mmCIF file of C-alpha atoms in Angstrom:
data_model
loop_
_atom_site.group_PDB
_atom_site.id
_atom_site.type_symbol
_atom_site.label_atom_id
_atom_site.label_comp_id
_atom_site.label_asym_id
_atom_site.label_seq_id
_atom_site.Cartn_x
_atom_site.Cartn_y
_atom_site.Cartn_z
ATOM 1 C CA UNK A 999 37.139 -13.542 148.031
ATOM 2 C CA UNK A 1000 36.441 -9.976 147.285
ATOM 3 C CA UNK A 1001 33.031 -10.685 145.962
ATOM 4 C CA UNK A 1002 32.104 -12.751 148.994
ATOM 5 C CA UNK A 1003 32.963 -9.755 151.208
ATOM 6 C CA UNK A 1004 30.444 -7.628 149.285
ATOM 7 C CA UNK A 1005 27.582 -9.996 150.037
ATOM 8 C CA UNK A 1006 27.231 -10.194 153.893
ATOM 9 C CA UNK A 1007 24.019 -12.025 155.166
ATOM 10 C CA UNK A 1008 22.471 -9.915 157.831
ATOM 11 C CA UNK A 1009 20.121 -11.821 160.226
ATOM 12 C CA UNK A 1010 16.626 -10.797 159.568
ATOM 13 C CA UNK A 1011 16.100 -10.199 163.409
ATOM 14 C CA UNK A 1012 18.556 -7.393 163.061
ATOM 15 C CA UNK A 1013 16.762 -5.538 160.319
ATOM 16 C CA UNK A 1014 14.248 -2.704 160.997
ATOM 17 C CA UNK A 1015 10.814 -3.955 159.550
ATOM 18 C CA UNK A 1016 10.440 -0.435 158.181
ATOM 19 C CA UNK A 1017 13.641 0.488 156.577
ATOM 20 C CA UNK A 1018 15.138 -3.208 156.344
ATOM 21 C CA UNK A 1019 18.444 -1.777 157.520
ATOM 22 C CA UNK A 1020 20.496 -2.936 160.494
ATOM 23 C CA UNK A 1021 18.941 -1.243 163.603
ATOM 24 C CA UNK A 1022 21.118 1.153 165.478
ATOM 25 C CA UNK A 1023 18.759 1.734 168.429
ATOM 26 C CA UNK A 1024 16.195 -1.167 168.545
ATOM 27 C CA UNK A 1025 13.101 -0.259 170.591
ATOM 28 C CA UNK A 1026 9.849 -2.516 171.077
ATOM 29 C CA UNK A 1027 6.267 -1.374 170.904
ATOM 30 C CA UNK A 1028 3.459 -2.966 173.141
ATOM 31 C CA UNK A 1029 2.777 -5.440 170.237
ATOM 32 C CA UNK A 1030 6.260 -6.976 170.930
ATOM 33 C CA UNK A 1031 7.617 -5.918 167.458
ATOM 34 C CA UNK A 1032 11.073 -4.151 167.496
ATOM 35 C CA UNK A 1033 12.123 -1.308 165.304
ATOM 36 C CA UNK A 1034 14.904 1.139 164.919
ATOM 37 C CA UNK A 1035 13.940 4.059 167.152
ATOM 38 C CA UNK A 1036 14.406 6.769 164.484
ATOM 39 C CA UNK A 1037 12.143 4.877 161.992
ATOM 40 C CA UNK A 1038 9.297 4.193 164.448
ATOM 41 C CA UNK A 1039 9.445 7.649 165.897
ATOM 42 C CA UNK A 1040 9.001 9.153 162.489
ATOM 43 C CA UNK A 1041 5.969 6.661 161.923
ATOM 44 C CA UNK A 1042 4.283 7.617 165.148
ATOM 45 C CA UNK A 1043 5.069 11.301 164.803
ATOM 46 C CA UNK A 1044 3.284 11.199 161.410
ATOM 47 C CA UNK A 1045 0.009 10.485 163.119
ATOM 48 C CA UNK A 1046 -0.085 6.739 163.058
ATOM 49 C CA UNK A 1047 -1.461 4.803 166.106
ATOM 50 C CA UNK A 1048 -0.857 1.323 164.769
ATOM 51 C CA UNK A 1049 2.022 -1.084 164.781
ATOM 52 C CA UNK A 1050 3.458 -1.067 161.185
ATOM 53 C CA UNK A 1051 4.177 -4.811 161.018
ATOM 54 C CA UNK A 1052 0.883 -6.128 162.530
ATOM 55 C CA UNK A 1053 -1.272 -2.945 162.008
ATOM 56 C CA UNK A 1054 -2.787 -3.470 165.570
ATOM 57 C CA UNK A 1055 -4.034 -0.342 167.215
ATOM 58 C CA UNK A 1056 -1.578 0.589 169.858
ATOM 59 C CA UNK A 1057 -2.884 1.010 173.550
ATOM 60 C CA UNK A 1058 0.333 2.815 174.252
ATOM 61 C CA UNK A 1059 2.987 4.549 172.160
ATOM 62 C CA UNK A 1060 5.662 3.834 174.852
ATOM 63 C CA UNK A 1061 8.927 2.693 173.476
ATOM 64 C CA UNK A 1062 10.914 0.060 175.453
ATOM 65 C CA UNK A 1063 14.748 -0.234 174.485
ATOM 66 C CA UNK A 1064 15.535 -3.851 173.471
ATOM 67 C CA UNK A 1065 18.920 -3.861 175.118
ATOM 68 C CA UNK A 1066 19.420 -7.586 174.504
ATOM 69 C CA UNK A 1067 19.006 -7.235 170.811
ATOM 70 C CA UNK A 1068 21.149 -4.028 170.733
ATOM 71 C CA UNK A 1069 24.062 -6.140 172.446
ATOM 72 C CA UNK A 1070 23.570 -8.940 169.892
ATOM 73 C CA UNK A 1071 23.686 -6.426 166.992
ATOM 74 C CA UNK A 1072 26.766 -4.908 168.516
ATOM 75 C CA UNK A 1073 28.454 -8.140 168.946
ATOM 76 C CA UNK A 1074 27.599 -9.258 165.273
ATOM 77 C CA UNK A 1075 28.899 -5.906 163.864
ATOM 78 C CA UNK A 1076 32.082 -6.182 165.954
ATOM 79 C CA UNK A 1077 32.680 -9.727 164.837
ATOM 80 C CA UNK A 1078 31.876 -8.830 161.156
ATOM 81 C CA UNK A 1079 34.266 -5.895 161.226
ATOM 82 C CA UNK A 1080 37.185 -7.945 162.627
ATOM 83 C CA UNK A 1081 36.471 -11.103 160.452
ATOM 84 C CA UNK A 1082 36.407 -8.973 157.203
ATOM 85 C CA UNK A 1083 39.597 -7.281 157.613
ATOM 86 C CA UNK A 1084 43.160 -8.562 158.377
ATOM 87 C CA UNK A 1085 44.352 -7.970 161.923
ATOM 88 C CA UNK A 1086 47.625 -6.518 162.790
ATOM 89 C CA UNK A 1087 49.767 -8.216 165.372
ATOM 90 C CA UNK A 1088 48.984 -5.387 167.748
ATOM 91 C CA UNK A 1089 45.318 -5.046 167.217
ATOM 92 C CA UNK A 1090 44.305 -7.035 170.368
ATOM 93 C CA UNK A 1091 46.998 -5.671 172.657
ATOM 94 C CA UNK A 1092 45.944 -3.839 175.875
ATOM 95 C CA UNK A 1093 47.442 -0.562 174.708
ATOM 96 C CA UNK A 1094 45.265 -0.554 171.555
ATOM 97 C CA UNK A 1095 42.066 -1.362 173.750
ATOM 98 C CA UNK A 1096 43.107 1.419 176.086
ATOM 99 C CA UNK A 1097 43.511 3.955 173.282
ATOM 100 C CA UNK A 1098 40.136 2.999 171.933
ATOM 101 C CA UNK A 1099 38.513 3.510 175.310
ATOM 102 C CA UNK A 1100 40.314 7.040 175.566
ATOM 103 C CA UNK A 1101 38.639 7.970 172.353
ATOM 104 C CA UNK A 1102 35.109 6.673 173.544
ATOM 105 C CA UNK A 1103 35.528 8.537 176.768
ATOM 106 C CA UNK A 1104 36.371 11.731 174.990
ATOM 107 C CA UNK A 1105 33.287 11.323 172.724
ATOM 108 C CA UNK A 1106 30.588 10.352 175.316
ATOM 109 C CA UNK A 1107 29.854 13.678 176.906
ATOM 110 C CA UNK A 1108 29.984 15.814 173.646
ATOM 111 C CA UNK A 1109 27.993 13.373 171.490
ATOM 112 C CA UNK A 1110 24.820 14.632 170.121
ATOM 113 C CA UNK A 1111 23.327 11.419 168.968
ATOM 114 C CA UNK A 1112 21.922 9.144 171.857
ATOM 115 C CA UNK A 1113 22.268 6.059 169.513
ATOM 116 C CA UNK A 1114 26.002 6.785 169.095
ATOM 117 C CA UNK A 1115 26.334 7.709 172.794
ATOM 118 C CA UNK A 1116 24.777 4.355 173.572
ATOM 119 C CA UNK A 1117 27.077 2.489 171.369
ATOM 120 C CA UNK A 1118 30.066 4.095 173.097
ATOM 121 C CA UNK A 1119 28.685 3.339 176.501
ATOM 122 C CA UNK A 1120 28.068 -0.288 175.535
ATOM 123 C CA UNK A 1121 31.677 -0.721 174.665
ATOM 124 C CA UNK A 1122 32.757 0.870 177.849
ATOM 125 C CA UNK A 1123 30.592 -1.467 179.862
ATOM 126 C CA UNK A 1124 32.003 -4.364 178.103
ATOM 127 C CA UNK A 1125 35.516 -3.039 178.789
ATOM 128 C CA UNK A 1126 34.915 -2.494 182.532
ATOM 129 C CA UNK A 1127 33.418 -5.878 182.922
ATOM 130 C CA UNK A 1128 36.358 -7.698 181.424
ATOM 131 C CA UNK A 1129 38.834 -7.215 184.287
ATOM 132 C CA UNK A 1130 39.677 -5.465 187.492
ATOM 133 C CA UNK A 1131 42.535 -3.834 185.720
ATOM 134 C CA UNK A 1132 40.197 -2.156 183.229
ATOM 135 C CA UNK A 1133 38.020 -1.016 185.941
ATOM 136 C CA UNK A 1134 41.119 0.668 187.633
ATOM 137 C CA UNK A 1135 41.880 2.222 184.183
ATOM 138 C CA UNK A 1136 38.605 3.910 184.019
ATOM 139 C CA UNK A 1137 38.551 5.075 187.621
ATOM 140 C CA UNK A 1138 42.049 6.617 187.166
ATOM 141 C CA UNK A 1139 41.206 8.343 183.782
ATOM 142 C CA UNK A 1140 41.083 12.008 184.140
ATOM 143 C CA UNK A 1141 37.533 13.350 184.331
ATOM 144 C CA UNK A 1142 35.953 10.045 183.349
ATOM 145 C CA UNK A 1143 33.948 9.864 186.477
ATOM 146 C CA UNK A 1144 32.703 13.544 186.182
ATOM 147 C CA UNK A 1145 31.867 12.865 182.444
ATOM 148 C CA UNK A 1146 29.715 9.943 183.112
ATOM 149 C CA UNK A 1147 27.980 11.913 185.897
ATOM 150 C CA UNK A 1148 27.392 14.546 183.382
ATOM 151 C CA UNK A 1149 25.905 12.083 180.911
ATOM 152 C CA UNK A 1150 23.618 10.742 183.751
ATOM 153 C CA UNK A 1151 22.528 14.305 184.459
ATOM 154 C CA UNK A 1152 21.853 15.250 180.823
ATOM 155 C CA UNK A 1153 20.391 12.046 179.282
ATOM 156 C CA UNK A 1154 16.579 11.226 179.506
ATOM 157 C CA UNK A 1155 16.647 7.982 177.601
ATOM 158 C CA UNK A 1156 16.460 4.760 179.617
ATOM 159 C CA UNK A 1157 18.691 2.909 177.201
ATOM 160 C CA UNK A 1158 21.498 5.506 177.885
ATOM 161 C CA UNK A 1159 20.840 5.840 181.630
ATOM 162 C CA UNK A 1160 21.185 2.108 182.372
ATOM 163 C CA UNK A 1161 24.724 1.455 180.952
ATOM 164 C CA UNK A 1162 25.778 4.785 182.910
ATOM 165 C CA UNK A 1163 24.456 3.173 186.058
ATOM 166 C CA UNK A 1164 26.267 -0.106 185.174
ATOM 167 C CA UNK A 1165 29.497 1.633 184.686
ATOM 168 C CA UNK A 1166 29.185 3.586 187.952
ATOM 169 C CA UNK A 1167 28.371 0.504 189.873
ATOM 170 C CA UNK A 1168 31.359 -1.392 188.355
ATOM 171 C CA UNK A 1169 33.912 1.307 189.400
ATOM 172 C CA UNK A 1170 32.320 2.686 192.527
ATOM 173 C CA UNK A 1171 34.588 0.772 194.815
ATOM 174 C CA UNK A 1172 37.910 1.688 193.005
ATOM 175 C CA UNK A 1173 40.048 4.071 194.983
ATOM 176 C CA UNK A 1174 38.594 7.513 195.386
ATOM 177 C CA UNK A 1175 35.579 6.903 192.943
ATOM 178 C CA UNK A 1176 32.816 7.234 195.633
ATOM 179 C CA UNK A 1177 34.326 10.628 196.824
ATOM 180 C CA UNK A 1178 34.426 11.907 193.235
ATOM 181 C CA UNK A 1179 30.874 10.803 192.468
ATOM 182 C CA UNK A 1180 29.835 12.305 195.771
ATOM 183 C CA UNK A 1181 31.489 15.657 195.001
ATOM 184 C CA UNK A 1182 30.079 15.713 191.478
ATOM 185 C CA UNK A 1183 26.576 15.212 192.651
ATOM 186 C CA UNK A 1184 26.322 17.097 195.937
ATOM 187 C CA UNK A 1185 28.725 19.949 195.175
ATOM 188 C CA UNK A 1186 27.842 20.783 191.565
ATOM 189 C CA UNK A 1187 24.895 21.421 189.261
ATOM 190 C CA UNK A 1188 24.207 17.732 188.833
ATOM 191 C CA UNK A 1189 21.822 17.029 191.689
ATOM 192 C CA UNK A 1190 19.190 16.012 189.115
ATOM 193 C CA UNK A 1191 21.173 12.956 188.924
ATOM 194 C CA UNK A 1192 18.863 11.522 191.843
ATOM 195 C CA UNK A 1193 15.778 12.012 189.640
ATOM 196 C CA UNK A 1194 17.522 9.972 187.002
ATOM 197 C CA UNK A 1195 18.340 7.182 189.416
ATOM 198 C CA UNK A 1196 14.845 7.208 190.595
ATOM 199 C CA UNK A 1197 13.709 6.829 186.932
ATOM 200 C CA UNK A 1198 15.756 3.753 186.572
ATOM 201 C CA UNK A 1199 14.523 2.408 189.942
ATOM 202 C CA UNK A 1200 11.002 2.793 188.392
ATOM 203 C CA UNK A 1201 11.417 1.704 184.907
ATOM 204 C CA UNK A 1202 14.790 0.119 184.465
ATOM 205 C CA UNK A 1203 15.676 -3.670 184.195
ATOM 206 C CA UNK A 1204 16.020 -5.763 187.291
ATOM 207 C CA UNK A 1205 19.851 -5.683 187.372
ATOM 208 C CA UNK A 1206 19.729 -1.723 186.720
ATOM 209 C CA UNK A 1207 17.488 -1.399 189.859
ATOM 210 C CA UNK A 1208 19.883 -3.417 191.913
ATOM 211 C CA UNK A 1209 22.861 -1.317 190.740
ATOM 212 C CA UNK A 1210 20.917 1.896 191.359
ATOM 213 C CA UNK A 1211 20.245 0.827 194.996
ATOM 214 C CA UNK A 1212 23.790 -0.042 195.503
ATOM 215 C CA UNK A 1213 24.961 3.383 194.153
ATOM 216 C CA UNK A 1214 22.639 5.200 196.561
ATOM 217 C CA UNK A 1215 24.045 3.200 199.436
ATOM 218 C CA UNK A 1216 27.547 4.006 198.298
ATOM 219 C CA UNK A 1217 26.858 7.669 198.129
ATOM 220 C CA UNK A 1218 25.786 7.814 201.846
ATOM 221 C CA UNK A 1219 29.204 8.690 203.119
ATOM 222 C CA UNK A 1220 28.173 10.679 206.199
ATOM 223 C CA UNK A 1221 25.178 11.879 208.080
ATOM 224 C CA UNK A 1222 24.450 14.880 205.802
ATOM 225 C CA UNK A 1223 24.642 12.906 202.642
ATOM 226 C CA UNK A 1224 22.374 10.273 204.212
ATOM 227 C CA UNK A 1225 19.857 12.889 205.195
ATOM 228 C CA UNK A 1226 19.880 14.534 201.826
ATOM 229 C CA UNK A 1227 19.361 11.165 200.030
ATOM 230 C CA UNK A 1228 16.524 10.288 202.135
ATOM 231 C CA UNK A 1229 14.771 13.584 201.618
ATOM 232 C CA UNK A 1230 14.781 13.257 197.901
ATOM 233 C CA UNK A 1231 11.182 13.249 196.642
ATOM 234 C CA UNK A 1232 9.521 9.926 196.248
ATOM 235 C CA UNK A 1233 12.829 8.062 196.826
ATOM 236 C CA UNK A 1234 11.761 6.314 200.068
ATOM 237 C CA UNK A 1235 8.304 5.295 198.738
ATOM 238 C CA UNK A 1236 9.958 4.077 195.512
ATOM 239 C CA UNK A 1237 12.347 1.864 197.438
ATOM 240 C CA UNK A 1238 9.538 0.445 199.621
ATOM 241 C CA UNK A 1239 7.417 -0.290 196.631
ATOM 242 C CA UNK A 1240 10.307 -2.350 195.156
ATOM 243 C CA UNK A 1241 10.340 -4.530 198.063
ATOM 244 C CA UNK A 1242 6.691 -5.469 197.785
ATOM 245 C CA UNK A 1243 6.447 -5.505 194.000
ATOM 246 C CA UNK A 1244 9.649 -7.317 193.128
ATOM 247 C CA UNK A 1245 10.340 -10.806 194.208
ATOM 248 C CA UNK A 1246 13.901 -11.085 193.284
ATOM 249 C CA UNK A 1247 15.841 -11.597 196.542
ATOM 250 C CA UNK A 1248 18.989 -9.751 195.283
ATOM 251 C CA UNK A 1249 16.975 -6.650 194.608
ATOM 252 C CA UNK A 1250 15.240 -6.897 198.088
ATOM 253 C CA UNK A 1251 18.564 -7.203 199.699
ATOM 254 C CA UNK A 1252 20.056 -4.229 197.947
ATOM 255 C CA UNK A 1253 17.052 -2.049 198.724
ATOM 256 C CA UNK A 1254 16.977 -3.077 202.392
ATOM 257 C CA UNK A 1255 20.739 -2.290 202.667
ATOM 258 C CA UNK A 1256 20.182 1.116 201.127
ATOM 259 C CA UNK A 1257 17.242 1.860 203.528
ATOM 260 C CA UNK A 1258 19.294 0.686 206.570
ATOM 261 C CA UNK A 1259 22.084 2.990 205.505
ATOM 262 C CA UNK A 1260 19.936 6.094 205.067
ATOM 263 C CA UNK A 1261 17.512 5.580 208.068
ATOM 264 C CA UNK A 1262 19.648 7.253 210.717
ATOM 265 C CA UNK A 1263 17.615 10.156 211.777
ATOM 266 C CA UNK A 1264 14.394 10.077 213.735
ATOM 267 C CA UNK A 1265 12.656 12.066 210.894
ATOM 268 C CA UNK A 1266 13.484 9.530 208.328
ATOM 269 C CA UNK A 1267 12.465 6.604 210.449
ATOM 270 C CA UNK A 1268 9.157 8.181 211.151
ATOM 271 C CA UNK A 1269 8.602 8.937 207.498
ATOM 272 C CA UNK A 1270 9.359 5.321 206.623
ATOM 273 C CA UNK A 1271 6.728 4.180 209.209
ATOM 274 C CA UNK A 1272 4.171 6.613 207.715
ATOM 275 C CA UNK A 1273 4.895 5.006 204.260
ATOM 276 C CA UNK A 1274 4.180 1.471 205.726
ATOM 277 C CA UNK A 1275 7.549 -0.029 206.385
ATOM 278 C CA UNK A 1276 6.433 -1.895 209.427
ATOM 279 C CA UNK A 1277 3.685 -3.752 207.333
ATOM 280 C CA UNK A 1278 6.224 -4.416 204.500
ATOM 281 C CA UNK A 1279 8.793 -5.745 206.910
ATOM 282 C CA UNK A 1280 6.339 -7.949 208.752
ATOM 283 C CA UNK A 1281 5.160 -9.476 205.329
ATOM 284 C CA UNK A 1282 8.898 -10.394 204.606
ATOM 285 C CA UNK A 1283 9.461 -11.854 207.918
ATOM 286 C CA UNK A 1284 6.284 -13.948 207.853
ATOM 287 C CA UNK A 1285 6.888 -15.177 204.349
ATOM 288 C CA UNK A 1286 8.574 -18.641 204.577
ATOM 289 C CA UNK A 1287 10.177 -18.167 201.217
ATOM 290 C CA UNK A 1288 12.182 -15.058 202.402
ATOM 291 C CA UNK A 1289 15.771 -16.017 202.308
ATOM 292 C CA UNK A 1290 17.799 -15.568 205.610
ATOM 293 C CA UNK A 1291 19.846 -12.575 204.457
ATOM 294 C CA UNK A 1292 16.624 -10.672 203.524
ATOM 295 C CA UNK A 1293 14.916 -11.704 206.873
ATOM 296 C CA UNK A 1294 18.130 -10.419 208.743
ATOM 297 C CA UNK A 1295 18.005 -7.094 206.984
ATOM 298 C CA UNK A 1296 14.310 -6.782 207.532
ATOM 299 C CA UNK A 1297 14.810 -7.390 211.171
ATOM 300 C CA UNK A 1298 17.631 -4.858 211.277
ATOM 301 C CA UNK A 1299 15.501 -2.129 209.772
ATOM 302 C CA UNK A 1300 12.591 -3.065 212.031
ATOM 303 C CA UNK A 1301 14.759 -2.624 215.122
ATOM 304 C CA UNK A 1302 15.866 0.670 213.835
ATOM 305 C CA UNK A 1303 12.350 2.008 213.306
ATOM 306 C CA UNK A 1304 11.347 0.698 216.789
ATOM 307 C CA UNK A 1305 13.414 3.479 218.362
ATOM 308 C CA UNK A 1306 10.993 6.070 217.396
ATOM 309 C CA UNK A 1307 7.400 6.451 218.805
ATOM 310 C CA UNK A 1308 5.799 6.093 215.382
ATOM 311 C CA UNK A 1309 7.695 2.878 214.773
ATOM 312 C CA UNK A 1310 6.678 1.437 218.353
ATOM 313 C CA UNK A 1311 3.020 2.339 217.592
ATOM 314 C CA UNK A 1312 2.971 0.511 214.196
ATOM 315 C CA UNK A 1313 4.739 -2.637 215.615
ATOM 316 C CA UNK A 1314 2.052 -2.629 218.290
ATOM 317 C CA UNK A 1315 -0.982 -1.907 216.132
ATOM 318 C CA UNK A 1316 0.079 -4.185 213.222
ATOM 319 C CA UNK A 1317 0.986 -7.038 215.481
ATOM 320 C CA UNK A 1318 4.241 -7.618 213.807
ATOM 321 C CA UNK A 1319 5.469 -8.905 217.173
ATOM 322 C CA UNK A 1320 4.284 -12.442 215.910
ATOM 323 C CA UNK A 1321 6.698 -12.053 212.992
ATOM 324 C CA UNK A 1322 9.504 -11.031 215.150
ATOM 325 C CA UNK A 1323 8.954 -14.201 217.493
ATOM 326 C CA UNK A 1324 8.581 -16.421 214.418
ATOM 327 C CA UNK A 1325 12.174 -15.356 213.224
ATOM 328 C CA UNK A 1326 13.645 -15.247 216.747
ATOM 329 C CA UNK A 1327 15.652 -18.469 216.377
ATOM 330 C CA UNK A 1328 16.109 -18.205 212.492
ATOM 331 C CA UNK A 1329 17.557 -14.888 211.479
ATOM 332 C CA UNK A 1330 18.432 -11.547 213.082
ATOM 333 C CA UNK A 1331 18.326 -12.896 216.516
ATOM 334 C CA UNK A 1332 20.042 -9.894 218.160
ATOM 335 C CA UNK A 1333 17.728 -7.332 216.333
ATOM 336 C CA UNK A 1334 14.634 -9.554 217.151
ATOM 337 C CA UNK A 1335 15.654 -9.480 220.867
ATOM 338 C CA UNK A 1336 16.151 -5.775 220.828
ATOM 339 C CA UNK A 1337 12.658 -5.090 219.315
ATOM 340 C CA UNK A 1338 10.946 -7.281 221.854
ATOM 341 C CA UNK A 1339 12.926 -5.835 224.638
ATOM 342 C CA UNK A 1340 12.281 -2.345 223.755
ATOM 343 C CA UNK A 1341 8.538 -2.915 223.330
ATOM 344 C CA UNK A 1342 8.056 -5.175 226.473
ATOM 345 C CA UNK A 1343 10.701 -3.936 228.958
ATOM 346 C CA UNK A 1344 11.254 -0.341 228.134
ATOM 347 C CA UNK A 1345 7.886 0.668 227.027
ATOM 348 C CA UNK A 1346 5.723 -2.032 228.643
ATOM 349 C CA UNK A 1347 3.469 -2.602 225.691
ATOM 350 C CA UNK A 1348 0.766 -5.091 226.829
ATOM 351 C CA UNK A 1349 -0.318 -5.898 223.291
ATOM 352 C CA UNK A 1350 3.065 -7.047 222.236
ATOM 353 C CA UNK A 1351 3.530 -8.893 225.586
ATOM 354 C CA UNK A 1352 0.298 -10.713 224.800
ATOM 355 C CA UNK A 1353 1.540 -11.723 221.304
ATOM 356 C CA UNK A 1354 5.007 -12.853 222.658
ATOM 357 C CA UNK A 1355 3.388 -15.183 225.234
ATOM 358 C CA UNK A 1356 0.595 -16.554 222.772
ATOM 359 C CA UNK A 1357 3.310 -17.347 220.125
ATOM 360 C CA UNK A 1358 5.349 -19.348 222.464
ATOM 361 C CA UNK A 1359 7.927 -16.524 222.716
ATOM 362 C CA UNK A 1360 8.984 -17.404 226.159
ATOM 363 C CA UNK A 1361 10.388 -20.755 225.099
ATOM 364 C CA UNK A 1362 12.379 -19.164 222.252
ATOM 365 C CA UNK A 1363 13.646 -16.325 224.509
ATOM 366 C CA UNK A 1364 14.936 -19.003 226.981
ATOM 367 C CA UNK A 1365 16.477 -20.973 224.334
ATOM 368 C CA UNK A 1366 18.244 -17.794 222.858
ATOM 369 C CA UNK A 1367 19.729 -17.375 226.492
ATOM 370 C CA UNK A 1368 21.259 -20.811 226.268
ATOM 371 C CA UNK A 1369 22.663 -20.195 222.850
ATOM 372 C CA UNK A 1370 26.140 -18.559 221.947
ATOM 373 C CA UNK A 1371 24.714 -15.144 221.996
ATOM 374 C CA UNK A 1372 26.460 -11.883 223.235
ATOM 375 C CA UNK A 1373 26.393 -10.988 226.881
ATOM 376 C CA UNK A 1374 24.147 -7.977 226.274
ATOM 377 C CA UNK A 1375 21.615 -10.232 224.377
ATOM 378 C CA UNK A 1376 21.563 -12.463 227.289
ATOM 379 C CA UNK A 1377 20.864 -9.692 229.642
ATOM 380 C CA UNK A 1378 18.023 -8.486 227.448
ATOM 381 C CA UNK A 1379 16.530 -12.027 227.377
ATOM 382 C CA UNK A 1380 16.663 -12.239 231.143
ATOM 383 C CA UNK A 1381 14.942 -8.910 231.488
ATOM 384 C CA UNK A 1382 12.257 -9.984 228.876
ATOM 385 C CA UNK A 1383 11.552 -13.179 230.945
ATOM 386 C CA UNK A 1384 11.200 -11.266 234.048
ATOM 387 C CA UNK A 1385 8.939 -8.561 232.414
ATOM 388 C CA UNK A 1386 6.701 -11.254 230.985
ATOM 389 C CA UNK A 1387 6.400 -13.081 234.309
ATOM 390 C CA UNK A 1388 5.920 -10.072 236.320
ATOM 391 C CA UNK A 1389 3.465 -8.552 233.740
ATOM 392 C CA UNK A 1390 1.188 -11.661 233.885
ATOM 393 C CA UNK A 1391 1.853 -12.966 237.229
ATOM 394 C CA UNK A 1392 -1.921 -12.577 238.128
ATOM 395 C CA UNK A 1393 -3.027 -14.425 235.022
ATOM 396 C CA UNK A 1394 -0.247 -16.801 234.291
ATOM 397 C CA UNK A 1395 -2.474 -19.718 234.155
ATOM 398 C CA UNK A 1396 -4.442 -18.161 231.290
ATOM 399 C CA UNK A 1397 -1.156 -17.442 229.376
ATOM 400 C CA UNK A 1398 0.633 -20.626 230.181
ATOM 401 C CA UNK A 1399 3.482 -19.144 232.219
ATOM 402 C CA UNK A 1400 3.058 -21.684 234.892
ATOM 403 C CA UNK A 1401 3.886 -24.347 232.279
ATOM 404 C CA UNK A 1402 6.995 -22.563 231.327
ATOM 405 C CA UNK A 1403 8.004 -22.322 234.914
ATOM 406 C CA UNK A 1404 7.810 -26.090 235.425
ATOM 407 C CA UNK A 1405 9.305 -27.311 232.056
ATOM 408 C CA UNK A 1406 12.129 -24.835 231.785
ATOM 409 C CA UNK A 1407 13.573 -24.881 235.307
ATOM 410 C CA UNK A 1408 16.852 -26.272 233.840
ATOM 411 C CA UNK A 1409 17.404 -23.057 231.920
ATOM 412 C CA UNK A 1410 18.787 -20.506 234.365
ATOM 413 C CA UNK A 1411 18.709 -16.851 233.398
ATOM 414 C CA UNK A 1412 22.126 -15.286 233.256
#
């Protein structure tokens, strides 16, 4: 038995091709081959520009953390450690697990090795995911939140930043955590945390991008914090880029929720318009594959930017009124009516009125009036019908308003 324990078969996938030892921090080159970070960095820093395993010339020396392989190695080592030594009756008790986590928390901030810090963070993420009780334990632990923010501020490694983001997302809605994270970032020397969150939004995994957007939304506790978040360099353009470049509906929903939360001032709305938000939202609304929740949030954000002059100009010029009419009966009905009402009734935009009539918008508006909508929505619909009829009274034959008059007399505006 003792001899068997001395000969452990290590899966070849877990060995670094350079050192042939189990990898501590697996990273992949552009060739797809994975190495331990310290070994491949030494190879590249020695002047080589090729992949050691394939000898291909590298178009880029960028190292991508292989988090999946890191997790598999961690699980394998954890299983080997426990299967090769007898367990005491209390080895799996909550008290022991909590004690281990206490030790990990104490080590994270002071750890000099990024590989060791990543190992500690991976274990804490697993602990947090296990149960609501574990998440409460982390949230209530003295200085844990502040310590994890310090790691976020100090680290430049994506493989460390991502588990930090995951931990924050997991515990953010525990009692008092949002306020503590808010205080640590806005009222301390850790405001560079926003640049690290932007880094994850730019280069992180899909789930890390979703978690980052949720964290930004959670930090928008008041008007001042919303303004300060929206004013961060490149943040708005980065969020808009994610909506257009990523097709994942969960990511789009998270990003849209974040933008809706921070777009509360005229300055932010105008800046979003300059960055092309009307075009982006119109594309989402016109895409038949856009899921209802994404369409609703797109319509909500569109109604928000329509309250500023820049937004109304973009809606008129880019003809997104057709997209609004298209979604009028499907998603975000109240916001859609508000956009059309503002453009046609309040500001008398003839371009938008043209599009509404040509897109069969009158029929849809009349149908909305007959649905179970709120009273103020009905009133806006009635005013829209009146504005469209009055606006085109002299040319109603050309726009088909006479046809609406005869076919919809049973629908009485309220």
